[in-house]
């Protein structure tokens, strides 16, 4: 089946540690996005990529990094510079400003 | 900067009622508007996508309208069921999407 796969579903990070969240899609979409969701709030854009080997900062990029070496993959690294990383992270993809599809999310908790 | 507002933040209705969720946005220069459903701890499921040239879209008991000039969209749910209980989010796409904070719907049996 076509879709977006995020892994892991749950992730625990120690203080000062970098962690990487995986996002893979087999929809052949050019554009991919990372969002952060805090309780009771909507989604805020972290980074997005319109094409392979290119990406742009979103509204809350500080403390995060991404890469887009392959069309189907858009991993997000939460660095130690992100002071409040506990949140629900969602990845999405779309083609040509049409319908966006989302993964099932990764819940990151700092321990 | 695009701002998206959803009213009400929470809504509780008895089963069988028809209801309307509202979404407003500040910049009418958009490609499309999309309504999503989110169950607790889950990702977003697309419900309806309205392109900027369209006025409405329908899927089953759901009908979404778009008035771009006034910066408003509504999601109409007919004959609500307990299984409709979820958070409903609208997203406005102007090259990248801006989301509202959602309306949390509870349908009581």
PDB file of C-alpha atoms in Angstrom:
ATOM      1  CA  UNK A   1       0.000   0.000   0.000  1.00  0.00           C
ATOM      2  CA  UNK A   2       1.143   3.548  -0.682  1.00  0.00           C
ATOM      3  CA  UNK A   3       1.668   5.776   2.280  1.00  0.00           C
ATOM      4  CA  UNK A   4       3.959   7.427   4.773  1.00  0.00           C
ATOM      5  CA  UNK A   5       5.761   5.515   7.489  1.00  0.00           C
ATOM      6  CA  UNK A   6       7.174   7.162  10.570  1.00  0.00           C
ATOM      7  CA  UNK A   7       9.386   5.380  13.047  1.00  0.00           C
ATOM      8  CA  UNK A   8       9.699   4.846  15.866  1.00  0.00           C
ATOM      9  CA  UNK A   9       6.223   5.391  17.292  1.00  0.00           C
ATOM     10  CA  UNK A  10       7.656   6.307  20.700  1.00  0.00           C
ATOM     11  CA  UNK A  11      11.110   7.734  21.390  1.00  0.00           C
ATOM     12  CA  UNK A  12      12.812   8.705  24.610  1.00  0.00           C
ATOM     13  CA  UNK A  13      15.686  11.143  24.688  1.00  0.00           C
ATOM     14  CA  UNK A  14      18.090  11.919  27.465  1.00  0.00           C
ATOM     15  CA  UNK A  15      19.167  15.474  28.136  1.00  0.00           C
ATOM     16  CA  UNK A  16      21.908  16.572  25.745  1.00  0.00           C
ATOM     17  CA  UNK A  17      21.322  13.741  23.285  1.00  0.00           C
ATOM     18  CA  UNK A  18      20.587  14.001  19.575  1.00  0.00           C
ATOM     19  CA  UNK A  19      17.872  11.738  18.180  1.00  0.00           C
ATOM     20  CA  UNK A  20      16.682  11.103  14.625  1.00  0.00           C
ATOM     21  CA  UNK A  21      13.091  10.497  13.568  1.00  0.00           C
ATOM     22  CA  UNK A  22      12.492   8.577  10.381  1.00  0.00           C
ATOM     23  CA  UNK A  23       9.965   9.420   7.654  1.00  0.00           C
ATOM     24  CA  UNK A  24       9.645   7.339   4.501  1.00  0.00           C
ATOM     25  CA  UNK A  25       7.058   7.660   1.714  1.00  0.00           C
ATOM     26  CA  UNK A  26       6.324   5.524  -1.334  1.00  0.00           C
ATOM     27  CA  UNK A  27       3.854   7.931  -2.903  1.00  0.00           C
ATOM     28  CA  UNK A  28       6.469   9.406  -5.253  1.00  0.00           C
ATOM     29  CA  UNK A  29       5.755  12.873  -3.857  1.00  0.00           C
ATOM     30  CA  UNK A  30       8.271  15.647  -4.337  1.00  0.00           C
ATOM     31  CA  UNK A  31       7.311  17.674  -1.257  1.00  0.00           C
ATOM     32  CA  UNK A  32       7.769  16.508   2.329  1.00  0.00           C
ATOM     33  CA  UNK A  33       7.143  18.286   5.627  1.00  0.00           C
ATOM     34  CA  UNK A  34       7.878  17.962   9.341  1.00  0.00           C
ATOM     35  CA  UNK A  35       5.467  19.371  11.914  1.00  0.00           C
ATOM     36  CA  UNK A  36       5.451  19.575  15.665  1.00  0.00           C
ATOM     37  CA  UNK A  37       2.220  19.292  17.666  1.00  0.00           C
ATOM     38  CA  UNK A  38       1.895  20.223  21.336  1.00  0.00           C
ATOM     39  CA  UNK A  39      -1.144  19.237  23.444  1.00  0.00           C
ATOM     40  CA  UNK A  40      -4.322  21.052  22.452  1.00  0.00           C
ATOM     41  CA  UNK A  41      -2.633  22.879  19.626  1.00  0.00           C
ATOM     42  CA  UNK A  42      -2.440  22.718  15.886  1.00  0.00           C
ATOM     43  CA  UNK A  43       0.615  21.810  13.850  1.00  0.00           C
ATOM     44  CA  UNK A  44       3.655  24.041  13.517  1.00  0.00           C
ATOM     45  CA  UNK A  45       6.014  23.684  10.585  1.00  0.00           C
ATOM     46  CA  UNK A  46       9.616  22.743  11.407  1.00  0.00           C
ATOM     47  CA  UNK A  47      11.199  22.104   7.981  1.00  0.00           C
ATOM     48  CA  UNK A  48      10.011  21.339   4.493  1.00  0.00           C
ATOM     49  CA  UNK A  49      11.511  20.089   1.273  1.00  0.00           C
ATOM     50  CA  UNK A  50      10.065  20.673  -2.180  1.00  0.00           C
ATOM     51  CA  UNK A  51      12.634  18.550  -3.991  1.00  0.00           C
ATOM     52  CA  UNK A  52      15.542  16.208  -3.362  1.00  0.00           C
ATOM     53  CA  UNK A  53      18.710  17.852  -1.995  1.00  0.00           C
ATOM     54  CA  UNK A  54      16.834  21.031  -1.079  1.00  0.00           C
ATOM     55  CA  UNK A  55      14.986  22.066   2.088  1.00  0.00           C
ATOM     56  CA  UNK A  56      13.824  25.213   3.857  1.00  0.00           C
ATOM     57  CA  UNK A  57      13.262  26.243   7.450  1.00  0.00           C
ATOM     58  CA  UNK A  58       9.732  26.483   8.687  1.00  0.00           C
ATOM     59  CA  UNK A  59       8.408  28.547  11.571  1.00  0.00           C
ATOM     60  CA  UNK A  60      10.190  26.705  14.404  1.00  0.00           C
ATOM     61  CA  UNK A  61      13.406  25.279  12.897  1.00  0.00           C
ATOM     62  CA  UNK A  62      15.770  26.164  15.764  1.00  0.00           C
ATOM     63  CA  UNK A  63      17.217  23.043  17.376  1.00  0.00           C
ATOM     64  CA  UNK A  64      16.265  20.778  14.479  1.00  0.00           C
ATOM     65  CA  UNK A  65      18.031  19.600  11.326  1.00  0.00           C
ATOM     66  CA  UNK A  66      16.963  17.608   8.263  1.00  0.00           C
ATOM     67  CA  UNK A  67      18.354  16.040   5.118  1.00  0.00           C
ATOM     68  CA  UNK A  68      16.753  15.057   1.811  1.00  0.00           C
ATOM     69  CA  UNK A  69      19.212  12.788   0.020  1.00  0.00           C
ATOM     70  CA  UNK A  70      16.507  10.563  -1.440  1.00  0.00           C
ATOM     71  CA  UNK A  71      13.038  11.419  -2.711  1.00  0.00           C
ATOM     72  CA  UNK A  72      11.366   8.904  -0.426  1.00  0.00           C
ATOM     73  CA  UNK A  73      13.161   9.828   2.800  1.00  0.00           C
ATOM     74  CA  UNK A  74      13.149  12.963   4.974  1.00  0.00           C
ATOM     75  CA  UNK A  75      14.699  12.281   8.411  1.00  0.00           C
ATOM     76  CA  UNK A  76      14.465  14.834  11.209  1.00  0.00           C
ATOM     77  CA  UNK A  77      17.179  15.184  13.855  1.00  0.00           C
ATOM     78  CA  UNK A  78      16.257  16.756  17.161  1.00  0.00           C
ATOM     79  CA  UNK A  79      19.489  18.197  18.500  1.00  0.00           C
ATOM     80  CA  UNK A  80      20.553  19.048  22.044  1.00  0.00           C
ATOM     81  CA  UNK A  81      19.991  22.698  21.128  1.00  0.00           C
ATOM     82  CA  UNK A  82      16.220  22.097  21.179  1.00  0.00           C
ATOM     83  CA  UNK A  83      15.406  22.953  24.780  1.00  0.00           C
ATOM     84  CA  UNK A  84      11.845  21.660  24.881  1.00  0.00           C
ATOM     85  CA  UNK A  85      11.667  18.708  22.497  1.00  0.00           C
ATOM     86  CA  UNK A  86       8.861  16.749  24.179  1.00  0.00           C
ATOM     87  CA  UNK A  87       6.058  16.746  21.588  1.00  0.00           C
ATOM     88  CA  UNK A  88       4.267  14.763  18.912  1.00  0.00           C
ATOM     89  CA  UNK A  89       6.066  14.921  15.542  1.00  0.00           C
ATOM     90  CA  UNK A  90       4.240  14.444  12.265  1.00  0.00           C
ATOM     91  CA  UNK A  91       5.605  13.980   8.764  1.00  0.00           C
ATOM     92  CA  UNK A  92       3.607  14.695   5.615  1.00  0.00           C
ATOM     93  CA  UNK A  93       4.029  14.587   1.866  1.00  0.00           C
ATOM     94  CA  UNK A  94       2.165  16.042  -1.087  1.00  0.00           C
ATOM     95  CA  UNK A  95       2.499  16.562  -4.804  1.00  0.00           C
ATOM     96  CA  UNK A  96       1.938  19.903  -6.476  1.00  0.00           C
ATOM     97  CA  UNK A  97      -0.096  21.687  -3.801  1.00  0.00           C
ATOM     98  CA  UNK A  98      -2.728  18.958  -3.760  1.00  0.00           C
ATOM     99  CA  UNK A  99      -3.868  16.625  -1.004  1.00  0.00           C
ATOM    100  CA  UNK A 100      -1.404  16.169   1.849  1.00  0.00           C
ATOM    101  CA  UNK A 101      -0.890  12.747   3.448  1.00  0.00           C
ATOM    102  CA  UNK A 102       0.382  12.206   6.966  1.00  0.00           C
ATOM    103  CA  UNK A 103       2.233   9.503   8.837  1.00  0.00           C
ATOM    104  CA  UNK A 104       1.065   8.176  12.201  1.00  0.00           C
ATOM    105  CA  UNK A 105       3.503  10.310  14.170  1.00  0.00           C
ATOM    106  CA  UNK A 106       6.351   9.876  16.630  1.00  0.00           C
ATOM    107  CA  UNK A 107       5.911  10.832  20.260  1.00  0.00           C
ATOM    108  CA  UNK A 108       9.207  12.105  21.667  1.00  0.00           C
ATOM    109  CA  UNK A 109       9.726  12.370  25.417  1.00  0.00           C
ATOM    110  CA  UNK A 110      12.736  13.746  27.265  1.00  0.00           C
ATOM    111  CA  UNK A 111      13.702  11.633  30.261  1.00  0.00           C
TER     112      UNK A 111
ATOM    113  CA  UNK B   1       1.576  35.933   7.810  1.00  0.00           C
ATOM    114  CA  UNK B   2      -1.343  33.549   7.380  1.00  0.00           C
ATOM    115  CA  UNK B   3      -3.376  32.933  10.524  1.00  0.00           C
ATOM    116  CA  UNK B   4      -5.996  30.204  10.801  1.00  0.00           C
ATOM    117  CA  UNK B   5      -8.674  30.186  13.499  1.00  0.00           C
ATOM    118  CA  UNK B   6     -11.097  27.408  14.322  1.00  0.00           C
ATOM    119  CA  UNK B   7     -14.258  27.978  16.312  1.00  0.00           C
ATOM    120  CA  UNK B   8     -15.413  26.463  18.582  1.00  0.00           C
ATOM    121  CA  UNK B   9     -12.411  24.868  20.277  1.00  0.00           C
ATOM    122  CA  UNK B  10     -14.638  22.102  21.640  1.00  0.00           C
ATOM    123  CA  UNK B  11     -18.137  20.909  20.864  1.00  0.00           C
ATOM    124  CA  UNK B  12     -20.347  18.284  22.483  1.00  0.00           C
ATOM    125  CA  UNK B  13     -23.553  17.129  20.794  1.00  0.00           C
ATOM    126  CA  UNK B  14     -26.018  14.253  21.147  1.00  0.00           C
ATOM    127  CA  UNK B  15     -25.965  11.539  18.533  1.00  0.00           C
ATOM    128  CA  UNK B  16     -27.969  12.325  15.395  1.00  0.00           C
ATOM    129  CA  UNK B  17     -27.449  16.068  15.393  1.00  0.00           C
ATOM    130  CA  UNK B  18     -26.224  17.974  12.385  1.00  0.00           C
ATOM    131  CA  UNK B  19     -23.317  20.277  13.169  1.00  0.00           C
ATOM    132  CA  UNK B  20     -21.020  22.874  11.659  1.00  0.00           C
ATOM    133  CA  UNK B  21     -17.347  23.481  12.351  1.00  0.00           C
ATOM    134  CA  UNK B  22     -15.818  26.785  11.351  1.00  0.00           C
ATOM    135  CA  UNK B  23     -12.426  27.754   9.990  1.00  0.00           C
ATOM    136  CA  UNK B  24     -11.313  31.279   9.141  1.00  0.00           C
ATOM    137  CA  UNK B  25      -8.090  32.504   7.574  1.00  0.00           C
ATOM    138  CA  UNK B  26      -6.546  35.930   7.062  1.00  0.00           C
ATOM    139  CA  UNK B  27      -4.919  35.721   3.608  1.00  0.00           C
ATOM    140  CA  UNK B  28      -7.154  34.671   0.717  1.00  0.00           C
ATOM    141  CA  UNK B  29      -4.234  33.952  -1.661  1.00  0.00           C
ATOM    142  CA  UNK B  30      -4.386  30.175  -1.203  1.00  0.00           C
ATOM    143  CA  UNK B  31      -4.040  27.092  -3.380  1.00  0.00           C
ATOM    144  CA  UNK B  32      -6.442  24.977  -1.386  1.00  0.00           C
ATOM    145  CA  UNK B  33      -7.950  24.226   2.013  1.00  0.00           C
ATOM    146  CA  UNK B  34      -7.983  20.780   3.548  1.00  0.00           C
ATOM    147  CA  UNK B  35      -9.990  19.341   6.447  1.00  0.00           C
ATOM    148  CA  UNK B  36      -8.451  16.592   8.552  1.00  0.00           C
ATOM    149  CA  UNK B  37      -9.554  14.310  11.339  1.00  0.00           C
ATOM    150  CA  UNK B  38      -7.202  13.373  14.181  1.00  0.00           C
ATOM    151  CA  UNK B  39      -7.894  10.662  16.744  1.00  0.00           C
ATOM    152  CA  UNK B  40      -5.993  10.831  20.067  1.00  0.00           C
ATOM    153  CA  UNK B  41      -2.318   9.929  19.651  1.00  0.00           C
ATOM    154  CA  UNK B  42      -2.692   9.364  15.919  1.00  0.00           C
ATOM    155  CA  UNK B  43      -1.718  11.083  12.701  1.00  0.00           C
ATOM    156  CA  UNK B  44      -4.033  13.154  10.517  1.00  0.00           C
ATOM    157  CA  UNK B  45      -6.529  11.602   8.132  1.00  0.00           C
ATOM    158  CA  UNK B  46      -7.589  13.710   5.175  1.00  0.00           C
ATOM    159  CA  UNK B  47     -11.340  14.235   4.946  1.00  0.00           C
ATOM    160  CA  UNK B  48     -11.878  16.773   2.183  1.00  0.00           C
ATOM    161  CA  UNK B  49      -9.728  18.966  -0.041  1.00  0.00           C
ATOM    162  CA  UNK B  50     -11.182  22.097  -1.637  1.00  0.00           C
ATOM    163  CA  UNK B  51      -9.164  23.771  -4.362  1.00  0.00           C
ATOM    164  CA  UNK B  52      -9.199  27.574  -4.408  1.00  0.00           C
ATOM    165  CA  UNK B  53     -11.424  27.573  -7.522  1.00  0.00           C
ATOM    166  CA  UNK B  54     -14.041  25.357  -5.870  1.00  0.00           C
ATOM    167  CA  UNK B  55     -16.915  26.306  -3.562  1.00  0.00           C
ATOM    168  CA  UNK B  56     -17.566  22.967  -1.867  1.00  0.00           C
ATOM    169  CA  UNK B  57     -16.733  19.282  -1.651  1.00  0.00           C
ATOM    170  CA  UNK B  58     -18.814  16.396  -0.349  1.00  0.00           C
ATOM    171  CA  UNK B  59     -17.940  12.962   0.953  1.00  0.00           C
ATOM    172  CA  UNK B  60     -20.672  10.878   2.522  1.00  0.00           C
ATOM    173  CA  UNK B  61     -22.091  12.737   5.519  1.00  0.00           C
ATOM    174  CA  UNK B  62     -19.448  15.462   5.241  1.00  0.00           C
ATOM    175  CA  UNK B  63     -19.716  18.672   3.263  1.00  0.00           C
ATOM    176  CA  UNK B  64     -17.054  21.362   3.233  1.00  0.00           C
ATOM    177  CA  UNK B  65     -17.538  24.823   1.790  1.00  0.00           C
ATOM    178  CA  UNK B  66     -15.028  27.533   0.923  1.00  0.00           C
ATOM    179  CA  UNK B  67     -15.586  31.269   0.626  1.00  0.00           C
ATOM    180  CA  UNK B  68     -12.142  32.514  -0.285  1.00  0.00           C
ATOM    181  CA  UNK B  69     -13.084  36.176  -0.484  1.00  0.00           C
ATOM    182  CA  UNK B  70     -14.297  36.238   3.116  1.00  0.00           C
ATOM    183  CA  UNK B  71     -11.608  33.855   4.348  1.00  0.00           C
ATOM    184  CA  UNK B  72     -13.992  31.214   5.647  1.00  0.00           C
ATOM    185  CA  UNK B  73     -14.623  27.512   5.395  1.00  0.00           C
ATOM    186  CA  UNK B  74     -17.181  25.323   7.114  1.00  0.00           C
ATOM    187  CA  UNK B  75     -17.313  21.587   7.654  1.00  0.00           C
ATOM    188  CA  UNK B  76     -20.860  20.278   7.918  1.00  0.00           C
ATOM    189  CA  UNK B  77     -21.388  16.857   9.503  1.00  0.00           C
ATOM    190  CA  UNK B  78     -24.832  15.350   9.036  1.00  0.00           C
ATOM    191  CA  UNK B  79     -26.461  12.907  11.421  1.00  0.00           C
ATOM    192  CA  UNK B  80     -23.485  12.762  13.791  1.00  0.00           C
ATOM    193  CA  UNK B  81     -22.411   9.430  15.306  1.00  0.00           C
ATOM    194  CA  UNK B  82     -20.263   8.568  18.353  1.00  0.00           C
ATOM    195  CA  UNK B  83     -17.581   7.387  15.911  1.00  0.00           C
ATOM    196  CA  UNK B  84     -17.274  10.970  14.654  1.00  0.00           C
ATOM    197  CA  UNK B  85     -15.729  11.960  17.991  1.00  0.00           C
ATOM    198  CA  UNK B  86     -12.257  13.300  17.205  1.00  0.00           C
ATOM    199  CA  UNK B  87     -10.378  16.536  16.661  1.00  0.00           C
ATOM    200  CA  UNK B  88     -11.000  18.237  13.332  1.00  0.00           C
ATOM    201  CA  UNK B  89      -8.276  20.432  11.857  1.00  0.00           C
ATOM    202  CA  UNK B  90      -8.337  22.726   8.870  1.00  0.00           C
ATOM    203  CA  UNK B  91      -5.205  23.625   6.924  1.00  0.00           C
ATOM    204  CA  UNK B  92      -4.775  26.433   4.444  1.00  0.00           C
ATOM    205  CA  UNK B  93      -2.176  25.865   1.727  1.00  0.00           C
ATOM    206  CA  UNK B  94      -0.457  28.891   0.195  1.00  0.00           C
ATOM    207  CA  UNK B  95       2.721  27.071  -0.811  1.00  0.00           C
ATOM    208  CA  UNK B  96       3.061  25.604   2.642  1.00  0.00           C
ATOM    209  CA  UNK B  97       0.222  24.751   4.967  1.00  0.00           C
ATOM    210  CA  UNK B  98      -0.912  26.691   8.024  1.00  0.00           C
ATOM    211  CA  UNK B  99      -3.075  24.795  10.509  1.00  0.00           C
ATOM    212  CA  UNK B 100      -5.754  25.884  12.928  1.00  0.00           C
ATOM    213  CA  UNK B 101      -5.709  24.584  16.506  1.00  0.00           C
ATOM    214  CA  UNK B 102      -8.637  22.286  15.809  1.00  0.00           C
ATOM    215  CA  UNK B 103     -12.140  21.645  17.127  1.00  0.00           C
ATOM    216  CA  UNK B 104     -12.528  18.689  19.473  1.00  0.00           C
ATOM    217  CA  UNK B 105     -15.875  17.045  18.823  1.00  0.00           C
ATOM    218  CA  UNK B 106     -17.638  14.686  21.222  1.00  0.00           C
ATOM    219  CA  UNK B 107     -20.772  12.930  20.037  1.00  0.00           C
ATOM    220  CA  UNK B 108     -22.712  11.387  22.938  1.00  0.00           C
ATOM    221  CA  UNK B 109     -24.741   8.209  22.411  1.00  0.00           C
TER     222      UNK B 109
END
